[in-house]
XYZ file of C-alpha atoms in Angstrom:
608
model
C 105.357 -25.538 -71.256
C 104.487 -24.605 -67.970
C 100.881 -23.808 -69.094
C 100.691 -27.224 -70.993
C 101.919 -28.639 -67.439
C 99.109 -27.541 -65.598
C 96.372 -28.334 -68.525
C 97.587 -32.003 -69.054
C 97.634 -34.690 -66.220
C 99.992 -37.035 -65.726
C 99.587 -40.711 -65.937
C 99.082 -41.367 -62.082
C 96.717 -38.571 -61.881
C 94.829 -40.058 -64.597
C 94.506 -43.392 -63.491
C 92.964 -42.039 -60.098
C 90.563 -39.654 -61.876
C 89.370 -42.997 -63.935
C 88.550 -45.133 -60.711
C 86.618 -42.503 -59.035
C 84.320 -41.720 -62.290
C 84.059 -45.525 -62.551
C 82.789 -46.283 -59.111
C 80.438 -43.632 -58.848
C 78.746 -44.658 -62.313
C 78.801 -47.992 -60.504
C 77.265 -46.695 -57.443
C 74.141 -44.777 -59.264
C 73.289 -47.733 -61.520
C 73.608 -50.943 -59.561
C 70.207 -52.023 -59.181
C 68.704 -52.668 -55.391
C 66.303 -55.390 -54.323
C 63.298 -53.048 -52.581
C 61.857 -56.183 -51.309
C 61.715 -55.810 -47.478
C 62.726 -58.273 -45.000
C 60.017 -60.865 -43.899
C 60.793 -60.045 -40.268
C 60.397 -56.250 -40.697
C 63.788 -54.970 -39.699
C 64.283 -57.289 -36.545
C 68.020 -57.672 -36.201
C 69.493 -61.549 -36.207
C 68.968 -62.794 -32.686
C 65.365 -61.751 -32.457
C 64.216 -65.336 -32.137
C 66.437 -66.251 -29.389
C 64.752 -67.575 -26.036
C 66.641 -66.908 -22.783
C 65.940 -68.379 -19.110
C 66.907 -65.322 -16.874
C 68.158 -66.212 -13.614
C 66.245 -65.323 -10.562
C 67.519 -62.042 -8.958
C 68.458 -58.626 -10.264
C 72.418 -58.803 -10.529
C 72.902 -62.551 -11.695
C 73.978 -63.584 -14.703
C 72.135 -65.032 -17.581
C 71.925 -68.490 -18.843
C 70.902 -69.070 -22.458
C 68.708 -71.750 -23.785
C 68.382 -71.122 -27.773
C 65.284 -71.806 -29.585
C 63.676 -70.675 -32.839
C 67.254 -69.025 -34.328
C 66.149 -66.094 -36.133
C 66.613 -66.569 -40.059
C 68.392 -65.015 -42.670
C 66.688 -62.723 -44.771
C 64.430 -64.195 -47.594
C 66.040 -63.479 -50.887
C 63.698 -62.043 -53.750
C 62.300 -64.446 -56.223
C 62.576 -63.910 -59.691
C 63.952 -60.914 -62.170
C 65.663 -57.936 -60.482
C 63.481 -55.647 -59.111
C 63.477 -52.094 -60.334
C 65.141 -49.861 -58.098
C 62.477 -47.718 -57.054
C 59.021 -48.530 -56.299
C 56.111 -46.172 -56.158
C 55.200 -45.931 -52.343
C 51.377 -46.269 -51.619
C 49.854 -43.822 -49.561
C 48.711 -44.776 -46.045
C 44.871 -44.134 -47.006
C 45.319 -47.010 -49.320
C 46.469 -49.850 -46.822
C 44.699 -51.634 -44.250
C 44.455 -50.998 -40.559
C 47.403 -52.850 -39.541
C 49.576 -51.665 -42.587
C 48.473 -47.980 -41.504
C 49.733 -48.491 -37.881
C 53.300 -49.644 -39.149
C 53.477 -46.852 -41.456
C 52.709 -44.555 -38.861
C 54.403 -46.313 -35.760
C 57.740 -47.938 -36.940
C 59.220 -50.335 -34.431
C 62.790 -49.932 -33.915
C 64.089 -52.995 -31.790
C 67.442 -51.531 -31.324
C 66.107 -48.032 -29.945
C 66.106 -47.436 -26.383
C 62.767 -47.743 -24.263
C 61.422 -44.106 -24.076
C 61.664 -42.670 -20.742
C 57.925 -42.085 -20.248
C 55.764 -43.187 -17.297
C 52.215 -43.079 -18.177
C 49.090 -43.403 -16.139
C 45.453 -42.263 -16.271
C 43.019 -41.151 -13.690
C 39.846 -38.801 -13.566
C 42.118 -36.474 -11.857
C 45.966 -35.207 -11.579
C 47.870 -35.216 -8.670
C 47.511 -31.402 -8.649
C 43.944 -31.885 -7.900
C 42.433 -31.940 -4.420
C 40.143 -35.004 -5.847
C 43.001 -36.958 -6.694
C 42.742 -39.198 -3.789
C 44.986 -39.570 -0.944
C 44.788 -43.625 -1.096
C 46.516 -43.074 -4.552
C 49.505 -40.257 -3.937
C 52.200 -42.451 -2.555
C 51.645 -45.153 -5.094
C 51.830 -42.302 -7.821
C 54.534 -40.746 -6.122
C 56.692 -43.874 -6.194
C 57.198 -44.029 -9.718
C 58.532 -40.708 -9.858
C 61.012 -41.555 -6.863
C 62.280 -44.575 -8.539
C 62.495 -43.054 -11.796
C 64.460 -39.387 -11.665
C 64.883 -38.071 -14.776
C 61.653 -39.735 -16.610
C 59.033 -37.868 -18.173
C 55.924 -39.055 -15.783
C 52.070 -38.153 -16.921
C 49.034 -38.810 -15.016
C 46.430 -38.430 -18.177
C 42.871 -37.590 -17.179
C 39.916 -38.847 -19.338
C 39.515 -35.315 -20.955
C 43.238 -35.226 -21.803
C 43.047 -38.738 -23.387
C 40.973 -37.765 -25.850
C 42.873 -34.509 -27.277
C 45.906 -36.919 -27.083
C 44.877 -39.500 -29.026
C 43.137 -37.269 -31.384
C 46.526 -35.530 -32.069
C 48.692 -39.111 -32.213
C 46.358 -40.919 -34.172
C 45.370 -38.088 -36.591
C 46.807 -40.136 -39.551
C 44.647 -43.179 -38.615
C 41.116 -41.751 -37.704
C 39.278 -44.758 -37.225
C 41.124 -45.347 -34.416
C 40.028 -42.236 -32.874
C 36.575 -42.771 -34.041
C 36.763 -46.200 -31.872
C 38.143 -44.678 -28.697
C 35.529 -42.256 -28.724
C 32.661 -44.504 -29.504
C 33.411 -47.139 -26.370
C 30.479 -46.440 -24.197
C 32.249 -47.153 -20.364
C 35.549 -45.488 -19.156
C 36.596 -48.874 -18.021
C 36.949 -49.902 -21.624
C 38.722 -46.284 -22.639
C 41.110 -46.930 -19.701
C 42.023 -50.418 -21.301
C 42.174 -49.019 -24.738
C 44.353 -46.199 -23.615
C 47.318 -48.247 -22.600
C 47.491 -49.789 -25.665
C 47.240 -46.915 -27.819
C 49.766 -44.455 -25.898
C 52.446 -47.335 -25.653
C 52.026 -47.970 -29.469
C 52.457 -44.336 -30.320
C 54.971 -43.257 -27.632
C 56.231 -46.019 -25.769
C 57.576 -46.336 -22.328
C 55.747 -47.628 -18.993
C 52.147 -47.799 -18.665
C 51.026 -48.766 -15.304
C 47.631 -48.191 -13.522
C 47.091 -45.615 -11.158
C 46.771 -48.125 -7.861
C 50.379 -49.571 -8.449
C 53.380 -49.166 -6.642
C 57.051 -49.162 -8.052
C 58.846 -51.555 -5.556
C 62.403 -51.010 -7.984
C 63.102 -49.078 -10.888
C 62.420 -50.605 -14.386
C 66.301 -50.863 -15.065
C 66.349 -53.087 -12.607
C 63.846 -55.651 -14.208
C 66.288 -57.057 -16.644
C 69.517 -58.002 -15.541
C 72.440 -55.863 -17.101
C 74.137 -58.890 -19.256
C 71.196 -58.816 -21.353
C 71.237 -56.029 -24.116
C 68.381 -53.970 -24.162
C 68.691 -53.466 -27.849
C 67.622 -56.558 -27.941
C 64.203 -56.357 -26.325
C 60.929 -54.465 -27.214
C 58.187 -55.764 -24.645
C 58.274 -56.559 -21.128
C 55.092 -58.113 -19.377
C 54.332 -60.119 -16.397
C 52.116 -62.913 -15.561
C 48.799 -62.036 -14.196
C 47.501 -65.701 -13.425
C 48.777 -69.146 -13.629
C 45.893 -71.522 -12.160
C 47.265 -74.971 -11.844
C 44.112 -76.340 -11.214
C 41.359 -78.195 -13.470
C 38.999 -75.544 -13.099
C 40.821 -72.781 -14.100
C 38.310 -71.693 -16.401
C 35.827 -70.893 -13.852
C 38.211 -68.425 -12.296
C 40.341 -67.012 -15.403
C 39.954 -66.457 -19.151
C 43.050 -68.176 -20.286
C 45.557 -70.817 -18.554
C 48.410 -68.379 -18.626
C 47.363 -64.711 -18.459
C 49.460 -61.997 -18.831
C 48.489 -58.933 -16.836
C 48.359 -55.229 -18.387
C 48.109 -53.291 -15.489
C 51.906 -52.763 -15.902
C 53.446 -53.001 -19.578
C 56.896 -51.977 -21.078
C 57.379 -51.348 -24.495
C 59.012 -49.423 -27.111
C 57.022 -47.874 -29.880
C 55.368 -49.615 -32.840
C 55.799 -53.039 -31.127
C 53.826 -55.752 -33.139
C 52.086 -56.736 -30.237
C 50.741 -53.487 -29.666
C 49.925 -52.848 -33.344
C 47.755 -55.992 -33.326
C 46.135 -55.433 -29.988
C 45.031 -52.068 -31.319
C 43.768 -53.288 -34.764
C 41.773 -56.180 -32.914
C 40.076 -54.033 -30.586
C 39.378 -51.039 -33.156
C 37.981 -53.652 -35.542
C 35.577 -55.156 -32.829
C 34.479 -51.440 -31.642
C 33.550 -50.642 -35.408
C 31.863 -53.796 -35.772
C 29.726 -53.389 -33.001
C 28.776 -49.675 -33.807
C 27.953 -50.956 -37.353
C 25.606 -53.477 -35.900
C 24.145 -51.157 -33.492
C 25.050 -53.457 -30.344
C 27.966 -50.796 -29.230
C 26.303 -50.350 -25.854
C 27.302 -51.260 -22.440
C 23.931 -53.682 -22.240
C 24.459 -54.892 -25.676
C 28.140 -55.525 -26.415
C 28.666 -59.139 -27.105
C 31.878 -59.854 -25.556
C 32.862 -59.436 -21.645
C 35.397 -56.497 -20.779
C 38.176 -59.138 -20.401
C 37.621 -60.539 -23.770
C 36.932 -57.281 -25.102
C 39.713 -55.150 -24.147
C 41.095 -56.580 -20.903
C 43.998 -59.428 -20.009
C 41.973 -61.787 -22.258
C 42.804 -60.242 -25.732
C 46.131 -58.576 -24.549
C 46.972 -62.382 -23.770
C 45.866 -63.622 -27.160
C 47.791 -60.845 -28.924
C 51.283 -62.039 -27.169
C 50.920 -65.579 -28.026
C 49.898 -65.088 -31.475
C 53.221 -62.722 -31.919
C 55.133 -65.336 -30.605
C 53.753 -68.013 -32.996
C 53.753 -65.684 -35.914
C 56.274 -67.124 -38.723
C 56.419 -63.553 -40.313
C 58.355 -62.892 -37.008
C 59.837 -66.593 -35.904
C 61.529 -69.287 -37.590
C 58.861 -72.184 -36.603
C 60.828 -75.212 -35.446
C 58.717 -77.700 -33.385
C 55.425 -77.396 -31.719
C 54.091 -73.804 -30.813
C 54.687 -71.810 -27.568
C 51.664 -72.255 -25.474
C 51.210 -71.401 -21.765
C 53.423 -74.588 -21.124
C 56.060 -72.533 -21.672
C 55.601 -69.929 -18.767
C 53.746 -72.078 -16.178
C 55.442 -72.335 -12.456
C 58.060 -69.465 -13.842
C 60.356 -68.126 -10.920
C 62.554 -66.288 -13.039
C 62.100 -64.065 -16.188
C 62.097 -65.792 -19.653
C 63.338 -63.847 -22.953
C 61.476 -65.234 -25.851
C 62.492 -63.266 -29.290
C 62.410 -59.611 -28.373
C 59.796 -60.072 -25.524
C 60.771 -60.736 -21.775
C 58.149 -62.406 -19.720
C 58.516 -61.702 -15.710
C 56.916 -64.585 -13.058
C 53.654 -63.764 -11.277
C 55.858 -62.253 -8.427
C 57.254 -59.218 -10.367
C 53.920 -57.945 -10.814
C 51.667 -59.531 -8.349
C 53.904 -60.147 -5.250
C 52.331 -60.886 -1.783
C 48.986 -62.343 -3.388
C 49.340 -65.681 -1.548
C 48.446 -67.861 -4.689
C 49.916 -69.444 -7.793
C 53.256 -69.527 -6.774
C 53.394 -65.566 -5.922
C 56.148 -64.576 -3.518
C 56.298 -61.537 -0.857
C 57.170 -58.239 -1.734
C 60.584 -58.257 -0.423
C 61.715 -61.117 -2.885
C 64.160 -60.350 -5.473
C 62.051 -60.532 -8.290
C 59.307 -58.319 -6.927
C 59.053 -55.248 -8.945
C 55.745 -53.776 -8.807
C 52.834 -54.049 -6.247
C 49.231 -53.793 -7.225
C 47.001 -52.631 -4.743
C 43.781 -53.198 -7.009
C 42.293 -49.556 -5.781
C 43.755 -50.079 -2.667
C 41.114 -52.666 -1.544
C 42.137 -56.179 -2.193
C 45.122 -57.786 -3.264
C 43.957 -61.703 -3.813
C 44.324 -62.881 -7.337
C 40.375 -64.337 -7.178
C 39.408 -60.591 -6.903
C 41.289 -59.341 -9.815
C 38.456 -60.353 -12.059
C 36.143 -58.127 -9.806
C 37.822 -55.347 -8.956
C 39.408 -54.969 -11.916
C 37.366 -55.977 -14.800
C 34.189 -56.410 -13.024
C 33.715 -60.097 -13.896
C 32.512 -62.381 -11.516
C 30.681 -66.035 -10.914
C 27.773 -64.208 -9.685
C 26.503 -60.758 -9.667
C 23.362 -60.447 -7.667
C 21.096 -57.333 -7.793
C 19.846 -56.382 -4.123
C 21.666 -56.321 -1.149
C 18.419 -57.206 1.014
C 17.661 -60.638 3.193
C 17.534 -62.764 0.461
C 20.599 -60.562 -1.491
C 23.275 -60.666 0.983
C 22.343 -64.336 2.392
C 22.895 -66.104 -1.029
C 26.133 -63.694 -1.530
C 27.465 -64.884 1.623
C 26.710 -68.581 1.156
C 27.928 -68.654 -2.523
C 31.375 -66.611 -1.110
C 31.970 -69.319 1.629
C 31.617 -72.154 -1.251
C 34.440 -70.251 -2.735
C 32.776 -68.218 -5.685
C 33.389 -64.796 -7.018
C 30.272 -62.543 -6.059
C 29.635 -59.051 -6.987
C 26.618 -57.908 -4.691
C 24.793 -54.225 -5.946
C 22.687 -52.076 -3.897
C 21.334 -48.700 -4.648
C 21.734 -47.385 -1.083
C 23.375 -48.821 1.781
C 22.063 -46.582 4.391
C 20.236 -48.322 6.792
C 16.399 -48.975 5.612
C 13.915 -47.467 7.888
C 10.474 -48.868 7.067
C 8.204 -51.231 8.807
C 8.818 -54.628 6.743
C 9.732 -57.857 8.028
C 9.995 -56.927 11.734
C 9.251 -60.751 12.767
C 11.527 -63.825 11.787
C 9.796 -67.042 12.061
C 11.357 -69.930 13.665
C 12.046 -71.721 10.641
C 13.917 -68.424 9.424
C 16.082 -68.485 12.734
C 16.932 -72.076 11.828
C 17.959 -71.008 8.463
C 20.364 -68.383 9.686
C 21.865 -70.924 11.949
C 22.522 -73.492 8.926
C 23.832 -70.756 6.715
C 26.254 -69.486 9.671
C 24.600 -66.133 9.954
C 22.541 -66.746 13.090
C 25.162 -64.163 15.015
C 23.519 -61.623 12.759
C 20.633 -61.550 15.053
C 23.048 -60.394 18.012
C 23.316 -56.357 18.975
C 20.032 -55.135 17.401
C 17.737 -55.571 20.287
C 16.217 -58.692 19.037
C 12.941 -59.767 20.881
C 12.289 -63.595 21.512
C 9.197 -64.467 19.857
C 7.413 -67.794 21.636
C 4.149 -67.560 19.309
C 0.781 -65.763 18.785
C -1.851 -64.051 21.175
C -5.271 -63.974 19.440
C -7.528 -61.669 21.100
C -11.233 -62.077 20.244
C -13.827 -59.692 22.055
C -11.509 -59.104 24.856
C -10.557 -62.824 25.119
C -7.259 -63.875 24.327
C -6.102 -67.160 23.132
C -2.168 -68.038 23.262
C -1.017 -69.743 20.006
C 2.697 -71.074 20.694
C 4.883 -72.325 18.308
C 4.162 -76.042 17.812
C 6.840 -78.487 19.502
C 7.619 -80.301 16.087
C 7.947 -77.110 14.149
C 11.505 -76.169 12.596
C 14.104 -74.798 15.067
C 12.706 -77.005 17.904
C 15.730 -78.686 20.044
C 15.693 -82.538 21.637
C 16.945 -81.905 25.037
C 17.949 -84.653 28.022
C 15.450 -86.669 29.416
C 15.768 -86.018 32.939
C 14.138 -83.476 35.188
C 11.031 -81.764 34.839
C 10.424 -79.474 31.783
C 11.626 -75.800 32.310
C 9.693 -72.885 30.845
C 9.199 -73.223 27.262
C 9.869 -77.076 27.163
C 7.655 -79.744 27.017
C 7.756 -83.679 27.651
C 7.437 -85.683 24.053
C 4.936 -88.633 25.234
C 6.480 -91.053 22.623
C 9.941 -90.820 24.426
C 11.238 -89.707 27.337
C 12.766 -86.651 26.300
C 12.324 -82.997 26.703
C 11.995 -80.537 23.781
C 12.199 -77.134 23.816
C 9.852 -75.268 21.519
C 11.268 -73.497 18.632
C 11.590 -69.406 19.086
C 11.500 -66.574 16.507
C 12.694 -63.016 16.865
C 11.251 -60.008 16.252
C 13.869 -56.721 15.456
C 14.281 -53.502 13.593
C 14.405 -54.457 10.085
C 16.857 -51.873 9.103
C 19.357 -53.060 11.814
C 19.092 -56.921 10.819
C 19.528 -55.882 7.010
C 23.071 -53.939 8.223
C 24.280 -56.749 9.892
C 23.812 -59.435 7.387
C 25.410 -56.412 4.665
C 28.289 -56.211 7.177
C 28.393 -60.021 7.346
C 28.936 -60.010 3.391
C 31.497 -57.126 3.381
C 34.040 -59.452 5.815
C 34.108 -61.945 3.025
C 36.959 -61.858 0.925
C 35.100 -63.228 -2.248
C 32.388 -60.709 -2.260
C 32.612 -56.954 -3.781
C 29.525 -54.935 -2.290
C 29.272 -51.695 -4.623
C 26.606 -49.115 -4.234
C 24.936 -48.166 -7.129
C 21.653 -48.051 -9.279
C 21.214 -50.982 -11.754
C 19.854 -49.291 -14.645
C 19.473 -52.531 -17.053
C 20.687 -56.094 -17.890
C 23.291 -56.810 -20.701
C 22.419 -59.380 -22.857
C 24.391 -61.165 -26.065
C 22.866 -59.466 -29.032
C 22.805 -63.055 -30.499
C 21.090 -65.333 -27.939
C 19.272 -62.720 -25.623
C 21.391 -64.429 -22.769
C 21.974 -62.179 -19.611
C 25.463 -61.366 -19.283
C 25.399 -59.012 -16.213
C 24.307 -55.401 -15.719
C 24.957 -51.828 -16.042
C 24.935 -49.540 -13.225
C 25.334 -45.905 -12.192
C 27.693 -45.834 -9.117
C 26.809 -43.863 -6.202
C 29.951 -42.426 -5.343
C 31.863 -42.385 -8.716
C 28.895 -40.790 -10.128
C 29.510 -42.953 -13.506
C 28.123 -45.646 -15.629
C 29.814 -49.165 -15.135
C 29.217 -52.720 -16.036
C 29.342 -56.137 -14.085
C 29.455 -59.375 -15.836
C 28.591 -62.985 -14.271
C 28.276 -66.525 -15.247
C 24.890 -66.173 -13.058
C 22.900 -62.921 -12.760
C 20.484 -62.609 -9.532
C 17.794 -60.452 -9.671
C 16.647 -59.730 -5.734
C 15.598 -56.225 -6.007
C 12.469 -56.267 -4.078
C 8.652 -56.284 -4.514
C 9.315 -52.741 -6.603
C 11.854 -54.601 -8.995
C 12.139 -52.958 -12.270
C 13.097 -55.924 -14.186
C 10.146 -57.900 -13.285
C 7.878 -57.253 -16.318
C 11.072 -58.089 -18.613
C 11.554 -61.791 -17.252
C 7.971 -62.706 -15.996
C 4.920 -62.109 -18.353
C 1.956 -62.299 -15.981
C 1.499 -59.455 -13.256
C 1.352 -60.766 -9.521
C -1.761 -60.337 -7.660
C -1.942 -58.501 -4.325
C -4.234 -60.495 -2.212
C -3.864 -58.363 1.172
C -2.468 -55.524 2.299
C -0.277 -54.585 5.686
C -0.687 -52.084 8.017
C 1.902 -51.402 11.015
C 1.174 -49.513 13.959
C 4.073 -48.250 16.482
C 3.162 -48.400 20.102
C 5.743 -46.586 22.061
C 6.548 -48.206 25.801
C 3.329 -50.152 25.427
C 2.374 -52.806 27.984
C 1.426 -56.220 25.466
C -1.256 -58.695 26.617
C 1.258 -61.302 26.508
C 5.160 -60.641 26.329
C 7.394 -62.341 23.701
C 4.380 -63.127 21.100
C 2.634 -61.324 18.002
C -0.570 -60.051 18.779
């Protein structure tokens, strides 16, 4: 009986055992939907917009917009419990990137700081002007992994991270210019690893932990961007590529974010398209840097995401630049936080940006420690201007200064900025002096030992004849009609007035050129760059000149410069003349110069 008691369970134990078996069978055989959410795993609340208050410690006011919809229910009959998974190689580029770098909104922001430069801080060539800026990021973010990735290291790093997406590696390696690779690298590293990317010439004012008020859960944020430009003016297209332009010199993101995925795919597709067409060369690419890899394509990707029904329930009109213009505090749209222009561009003095001591100032961009005005961002950061001028001689510098004073952005390129030492253009006629006066450049004739010239002395068989500049020539000046004429003055017989004869100037050509270049360097709207222009950049379809490519003298690397207008003023030995002028110039005379040291001239202040 005792043995039977242990073999046969009682009624209660039998009941529990039966419930357990039935539950297990139900869980094992219950059908499940394999249809993914149309919102790719983003939790409820992803579509909510908030206007964040100014300042770091203050509270958060909420303005609901575009509530996140419930997951879409699968249509039709029950889905099978298991689906065969397609391999990554069978997917398109965007699917491959999503598969390789999944997005987890609720994860923490990775504690990475990424920068890229030609040298690491351990190198003596790193640059003293960048050391304090680079160190500020480590000081403000103790415990973060801070990496300055060199160009060479970037190739190996991306080859490792994107081994399963070889077309991305192919695209990066195919880019013809360092500035394009630097742009592309920031999107690639953030998509794969997340964290903070910031340019080498940026300074951290406060820690990233203070960028967003603590009341806003980090688990609802996947991307933090700042406004680069908010040009509230009718001619904004003459200055910027977009009405609201998001900056990409500082970005914080969680890995796999859809905006990063889209911009990486877009740039990759553009690169491979140009490569297949044979135009992926610095002088043939059919997009400017701003549109190709810069803030234009980045801005477009953000707006595309904010208006994508796959991520947001579309209610009302689309989100446009109007949602962000004039911002003074942060705004949260879905999982994207947009910071005002002050946050990443403090102290620029335009477009509503406040000073670096403002509570919303987080990062200062020094633009290679040279300039900080937003009107120079296109020139310094993206090498794009209104006018590109090749040749910093008399014409090139005078034109650059004139255009700059009209408010136009100018890139002025010169092969060698050393003082020229050759015999040419030593005499500026009165009309030239008058032109300098009208251009506001007459002061360039000062402090170069310029000699006043009043005319010519012609000597024929020992007999000299003076030929003064005519009184009515350009540069003459009407004086008061009293008194006897003084030296250099005549009386106009038609009216009682004294007229001062026009005067020219004789000088050392090189000193005059250096004065003009100094005037150009003092203009805020001019970037004077030393480099040898090697070719023009043309639109592959229309043949329109978009800019020039050049070898930068100090950097020792190839670069490109774009402008709405390109002026070739590179002198008599221009290497581009034949490219645009079909006929060959005919030389009808020769010039010979004789240098006389301390010689007495037959008539002083005259050409002979």
